Tab-separated table of C-alpha atoms in Angstrom:
chain	number	residue	atom	x	y	z
A	1	MET	CA	6.560	-42.497	40.994
A	2	PRO	CA	9.689	-41.442	42.777
A	3	ARG	CA	12.989	-43.043	42.199
A	4	THR	CA	16.218	-42.092	43.922
A	5	GLY	CA	18.819	-41.762	41.218
A	6	SER	CA	19.762	-39.731	38.190
A	7	ALA	CA	20.525	-40.451	34.609
A	8	GLY	CA	23.706	-38.411	34.627
A	9	ARG	CA	22.788	-36.537	31.502
A	10	SER	CA	25.007	-33.754	30.286
A	11	ALA	CA	22.414	-30.978	30.535
A	12	GLY	CA	21.031	-31.330	34.035
A	13	VAL	CA	17.893	-29.931	35.607
A	14	ASP	CA	18.493	-27.713	38.627
A	15	PRO	CA	16.028	-28.935	41.283
A	16	GLU	CA	16.182	-25.711	43.280
A	17	GLN	CA	15.322	-23.656	40.258
A	18	LEU	CA	12.568	-26.036	39.159
A	19	TRP	CA	10.830	-26.867	42.425
A	20	SER	CA	11.821	-24.207	44.960
A	21	GLN	CA	11.022	-21.186	42.836
A	22	ALA	CA	7.522	-20.380	41.696
A	23	GLU	CA	6.864	-19.500	38.085
A	24	ARG	CA	8.149	-15.982	37.630
A	25	PRO	CA	5.386	-13.406	37.243
A	26	ARG	CA	5.321	-11.543	33.981
A	27	ARG	CA	4.860	-7.904	33.347
A	28	GLY	CA	2.065	-6.693	31.173
A	29	ARG	CA	-0.633	-9.052	29.945
A	30	PRO	CA	-1.393	-12.224	31.943
A	31	PRO	CA	0.373	-15.281	30.523
A	32	ALA	CA	-1.604	-17.159	27.893
A	33	HIS	CA	-0.571	-20.544	29.245
A	34	SER	CA	0.682	-22.120	32.441
A	35	ARG	CA	3.316	-24.674	33.250
A	36	ALA	CA	0.582	-26.996	34.560
A	37	ALA	CA	-1.411	-26.785	31.316
A	38	ILE	CA	1.705	-27.460	29.258
A	39	THR	CA	2.549	-30.457	31.430
A	40	THR	CA	-0.982	-31.829	31.125
A	41	ALA	CA	-0.823	-31.520	27.339
A	42	ALA	CA	2.542	-33.303	27.247
A	43	ILE	CA	1.204	-36.149	29.392
A	44	ALA	CA	-1.831	-36.578	27.144
A	45	LEU	CA	0.449	-36.695	24.106
A	46	ALA	CA	2.745	-39.269	25.723
A	47	ASP	CA	-0.225	-41.399	26.794
A	48	ALA	CA	-1.605	-41.417	23.267
A	49	GLU	CA	1.543	-41.678	21.154
A	50	GLY	CA	4.486	-42.522	23.413
A	51	LEU	CA	7.238	-40.437	24.932
A	52	ALA	CA	9.088	-40.062	21.634
A	53	ALA	CA	6.150	-38.037	20.332
A	54	VAL	CA	6.615	-35.413	23.060
A	55	THR	CA	8.508	-32.632	21.358
A	56	MET	CA	8.262	-28.957	22.171
A	57	ARG	CA	6.719	-28.388	18.752
A	58	ALA	CA	4.051	-31.077	19.266
A	59	VAL	CA	3.166	-29.865	22.756
A	60	ALA	CA	2.953	-26.274	21.539
A	61	ALA	CA	0.564	-27.356	18.788
A	62	ARG	CA	-1.658	-29.086	21.364
A	63	ILE	CA	-2.121	-25.939	23.405
A	64	GLY	CA	-2.214	-23.565	20.455
A	65	ALA	CA	1.066	-21.816	21.156
A	66	GLY	CA	4.196	-21.037	19.212
A	67	THR	CA	7.059	-23.436	19.803
A	68	MET	CA	9.471	-20.754	20.948
A	69	SER	CA	6.950	-19.311	23.394
A	70	LEU	CA	6.919	-22.645	25.242
A	71	TYR	CA	10.521	-22.144	26.313
A	72	SER	CA	9.537	-19.175	28.452
A	73	TYR	CA	7.453	-21.558	30.574
A	74	VAL	CA	9.553	-24.737	30.315
A	75	PRO	CA	13.190	-24.065	29.370
A	76	THR	CA	14.114	-27.598	28.212
A	77	LYS	CA	12.516	-30.888	27.268
A	78	GLU	CA	14.324	-32.440	30.232
A	79	THR	CA	12.504	-30.019	32.506
A	80	LEU	CA	9.204	-30.929	30.869
A	81	LEU	CA	9.858	-34.615	31.545
A	82	GLU	CA	10.506	-33.876	35.221
A	83	LEU	CA	7.217	-31.985	35.402
A	84	MET	CA	5.360	-34.827	33.695
A	85	ILE	CA	6.726	-37.457	36.071
A	86	ASP	CA	5.889	-35.410	39.119
A	87	GLN	CA	2.371	-34.602	37.950
A	88	VAL	CA	1.453	-38.256	37.445
A	89	SER	CA	3.104	-39.079	40.782
A	90	GLY	CA	0.328	-37.003	42.294
A	91	GLU	CA	-2.173	-39.667	41.197
A	92	HIS	CA	-1.264	-41.755	44.235
A	93	GLY	CA	-4.202	-41.937	46.632
A	94	LEU	CA	-2.046	-41.496	49.709
A	95	PRO	CA	-3.820	-41.713	53.080
A	96	ALA	CA	-2.959	-39.250	55.824
A	97	ALA	CA	-0.839	-41.872	57.583
A	98	PRO	CA	0.041	-45.570	57.266
A	99	SER	CA	-2.391	-48.040	58.825
A	100	GLY	CA	0.294	-49.735	60.895
A	101	ASN	CA	0.100	-52.945	58.846
A	102	TRP	CA	3.253	-52.266	56.903
A	103	ARG	CA	2.987	-55.272	54.575
A	104	ALA	CA	-0.541	-54.382	53.532
A	105	ASP	CA	0.361	-50.715	53.138
A	106	LEU	CA	3.485	-51.485	51.099
A	107	ARG	CA	1.571	-53.903	48.914
A	108	GLN	CA	-1.149	-51.320	48.317
A	109	PHE	CA	1.449	-48.685	47.487
A	110	ALA	CA	3.078	-50.967	44.911
A	111	GLN	CA	-0.319	-51.811	43.427
A	112	GLU	CA	-0.995	-48.103	42.972
A	113	GLN	CA	2.389	-47.671	41.335
A	114	ARG	CA	1.470	-50.419	38.879
A	115	THR	CA	-1.904	-48.822	38.153
A	116	ILE	CA	-0.325	-45.427	37.471
A	117	MET	CA	2.404	-46.900	35.279
A	118	ARG	CA	-0.127	-48.853	33.237
A	119	ARG	CA	-2.263	-45.719	32.888
A	120	HIS	CA	0.812	-43.892	31.597
A	121	PRO	CA	2.798	-46.527	29.646
A	122	TRP	CA	5.685	-44.110	29.049
A	123	LEU	CA	6.334	-43.731	32.781
A	124	PRO	CA	8.421	-46.875	33.536
A	125	GLY	CA	10.985	-45.879	30.929
A	126	ALA	CA	10.921	-42.221	31.916
A	127	LEU	CA	11.783	-43.001	35.536
A	128	SER	CA	15.258	-44.131	34.565
A	129	ALA	CA	15.914	-40.643	33.164
A	130	ARG	CA	14.572	-38.736	36.167
A	131	GLN	CA	16.976	-36.242	37.711
A	132	THR	CA	14.955	-34.630	40.489
A	133	LEU	CA	12.155	-35.316	42.967
A	134	GLY	CA	9.269	-32.870	42.806
A	135	PRO	CA	6.661	-32.259	45.512
A	136	ASN	CA	4.311	-35.079	44.500
A	137	ALA	CA	7.165	-37.572	44.246
A	138	LEU	CA	8.505	-36.446	47.623
A	139	ALA	CA	5.085	-36.923	49.214
A	140	ALA	CA	4.911	-40.478	47.867
A	141	LEU	CA	8.463	-41.183	49.015
A	142	GLU	CA	7.782	-39.823	52.506
A	143	TYR	CA	4.687	-42.001	52.834
A	144	ALA	CA	6.540	-45.130	51.694
A	145	LEU	CA	9.360	-44.469	54.164
A	146	ALA	CA	6.774	-44.052	56.928
A	147	VAL	CA	5.203	-47.367	55.913
A	148	LEU	CA	8.597	-49.063	56.252
A	149	ALA	CA	9.426	-47.459	59.610
A	150	PRO	CA	8.071	-50.385	61.725
A	151	VAL	CA	10.103	-52.950	59.793
A	152	GLY	CA	13.273	-52.279	61.757
A	153	LEU	CA	15.464	-51.208	58.857
A	154	GLU	CA	17.857	-48.306	59.229
A	155	ALA	CA	16.651	-45.140	57.489
A	156	PRO	CA	19.115	-45.426	54.548
A	157	ALA	CA	18.061	-49.069	54.063
A	158	ARG	CA	14.418	-48.018	53.931
A	159	LEU	CA	15.303	-45.606	51.151
A	160	GLU	CA	17.099	-48.352	49.245
A	161	THR	CA	14.185	-50.734	49.832
A	162	PHE	CA	11.802	-48.207	48.368
A	163	SER	CA	14.021	-47.751	45.296
A	164	LEU	CA	14.226	-51.505	44.757
A	165	LEU	CA	10.471	-51.886	45.057
A	166	THR	CA	9.805	-49.076	42.579
A	167	GLY	CA	12.364	-50.556	40.203
A	168	PHE	CA	10.635	-53.944	40.416
A	169	VAL	CA	7.234	-52.439	39.632
A	170	ALA	CA	8.597	-50.407	36.707
A	171	SER	CA	10.420	-53.414	35.257
A	172	HIS	CA	7.427	-55.706	35.612
A	173	VAL	CA	5.001	-53.217	34.085
A	174	SER	CA	7.392	-52.733	31.149
A	175	TYR	CA	7.328	-56.510	30.630
A	176	GLU	CA	3.524	-56.637	30.875
A	177	LEU	CA	3.095	-53.851	28.362
A	178	ALA	CA	5.591	-55.402	25.957
A	179	GLN	CA	3.738	-58.726	26.089
A	180	GLU	CA	0.420	-57.003	25.459
A	181	ARG	CA	1.820	-55.076	22.507
A	182	ALA	CA	3.171	-58.296	21.026
A	183	VAL	CA	-0.232	-59.964	21.282
A	184	GLU	CA	-1.972	-56.942	19.765
A	185	ALA	CA	0.506	-56.825	16.896
A	186	GLY	CA	0.505	-60.556	16.279
A	187	GLY	CA	-3.188	-61.333	16.391
A	188	PRO	CA	-4.108	-65.030	16.619
A	189	ALA	CA	-0.634	-66.126	15.588
A	190	SER	CA	0.808	-64.673	18.786
A	191	GLY	CA	-1.119	-67.233	20.856
A	192	GLU	CA	0.196	-69.986	18.621
A	193	LEU	CA	3.731	-68.682	19.173
A	194	LEU	CA	3.304	-68.816	22.955
A	195	ASP	CA	2.060	-72.402	22.649
A	196	ALA	CA	5.083	-73.257	20.506
A	197	GLN	CA	7.425	-71.742	23.087
A	198	ASP	CA	5.782	-73.796	25.819
A	199	ARG	CA	6.065	-77.012	23.785
A	200	TYR	CA	9.726	-76.274	23.098
A	201	LEU	CA	10.592	-75.786	26.773
A	202	ARG	CA	8.759	-78.941	27.794
A	203	SER	CA	10.504	-80.856	25.047
A	204	VAL	CA	14.031	-79.816	26.047
A	205	ALA	CA	13.166	-80.378	29.708
A	206	THR	CA	12.666	-84.088	28.987
A	207	GLU	CA	16.191	-84.472	27.592
A	208	GLY	CA	17.738	-84.725	31.055
A	209	ARG	CA	20.116	-81.763	30.734
A	210	TYR	CA	17.846	-79.377	32.605
A	211	PRO	CA	16.546	-81.220	35.680
A	212	HIS	CA	15.617	-78.084	37.601
A	213	LEU	CA	13.642	-76.744	34.647
A	214	ALA	CA	11.909	-80.094	34.300
A	215	GLN	CA	10.997	-79.981	37.991
A	216	ALA	CA	9.538	-76.497	37.639
A	217	LEU	CA	7.506	-77.408	34.560
A	218	ALA	CA	6.177	-80.563	36.224
A	219	VAL	CA	4.321	-78.523	38.839
A	220	PRO	CA	0.703	-77.749	37.840
A	221	GLY	CA	0.491	-74.279	36.337
A	222	GLN	CA	-0.280	-71.321	38.541
A	223	ASP	CA	-2.696	-68.577	37.637
A	224	SER	CA	-1.071	-66.743	34.733
A	225	ALA	CA	-3.381	-63.718	34.730
A	226	PRO	CA	-1.277	-60.529	34.842
A	227	GLN	CA	-2.675	-59.396	38.186
A	228	ALA	CA	-2.119	-62.816	39.771
A	229	VAL	CA	1.466	-62.972	38.512
A	230	PHE	CA	2.173	-59.488	39.815
A	231	ASP	CA	0.673	-60.328	43.206
A	232	ARG	CA	2.854	-63.430	43.582
A	233	LEU	CA	6.041	-61.668	42.559
A	234	LEU	CA	5.248	-58.660	44.716
A	235	ASP	CA	4.831	-60.856	47.796
A	236	ARG	CA	8.170	-62.538	47.095
A	237	MET	CA	9.790	-59.162	46.542
A	238	ILE	CA	8.528	-57.812	49.848
A	239	ASP	CA	9.619	-60.968	51.668
A	240	GLY	CA	13.078	-60.705	50.141
A	241	LEU	CA	13.484	-57.000	50.828
A	242	THR	CA	12.764	-57.449	54.509
A	243	ALA	CA	14.392	-60.839	55.078
A	244	GLY	CA	16.599	-61.039	58.126
A	245	VAL	CA	15.010	-58.066	59.872
């Protein structure tokens, strides 16, 4: 999932060194591990236990290596995070070229982003710490910019539009996952809490101090299934991003 921005951390990752230079060959025996295998192990660990569980020691244990030996493949944990983000960015099923129906293509792209982020729950939070764009992320970015080409936006505006769309998807998936975790943790009582919240809002809406809220709550409820909510918000997001073009 590409995102155009950096976290401004003190120890930065050099993109030229990371992406433009192949892994340096070693003299003597073939290497016991590869950067790709280490990245795959780190992703599996993050998927299972969360990003906080991804330490060099834990990843080394997963692949049966010594912790210090990992640093000869991946010099820092920041670098490992960049590799993880780019590897999962490669899960996009990008066609060779956009279909020409830019709304449908953009909607499909965002749906894939959501699917990938839900498959890797650590990803929405990790994107805010990204410092570089690797080859998979660049491929996804290039496709999205091509999708937006017929809209009539200037090239820099297309880049900003893409960033806003990705930010929306990441934020919404974070909300979805948080709600699901709350339900899982709360059991039956969590449903009762949601009902209580709804009763509270409807009660205060009748007091006359919140007429716009009362108006919104008076409308028959829309489909509240996560996919339906995402679809509605995504359509509004796309309309807003391209308004006035």
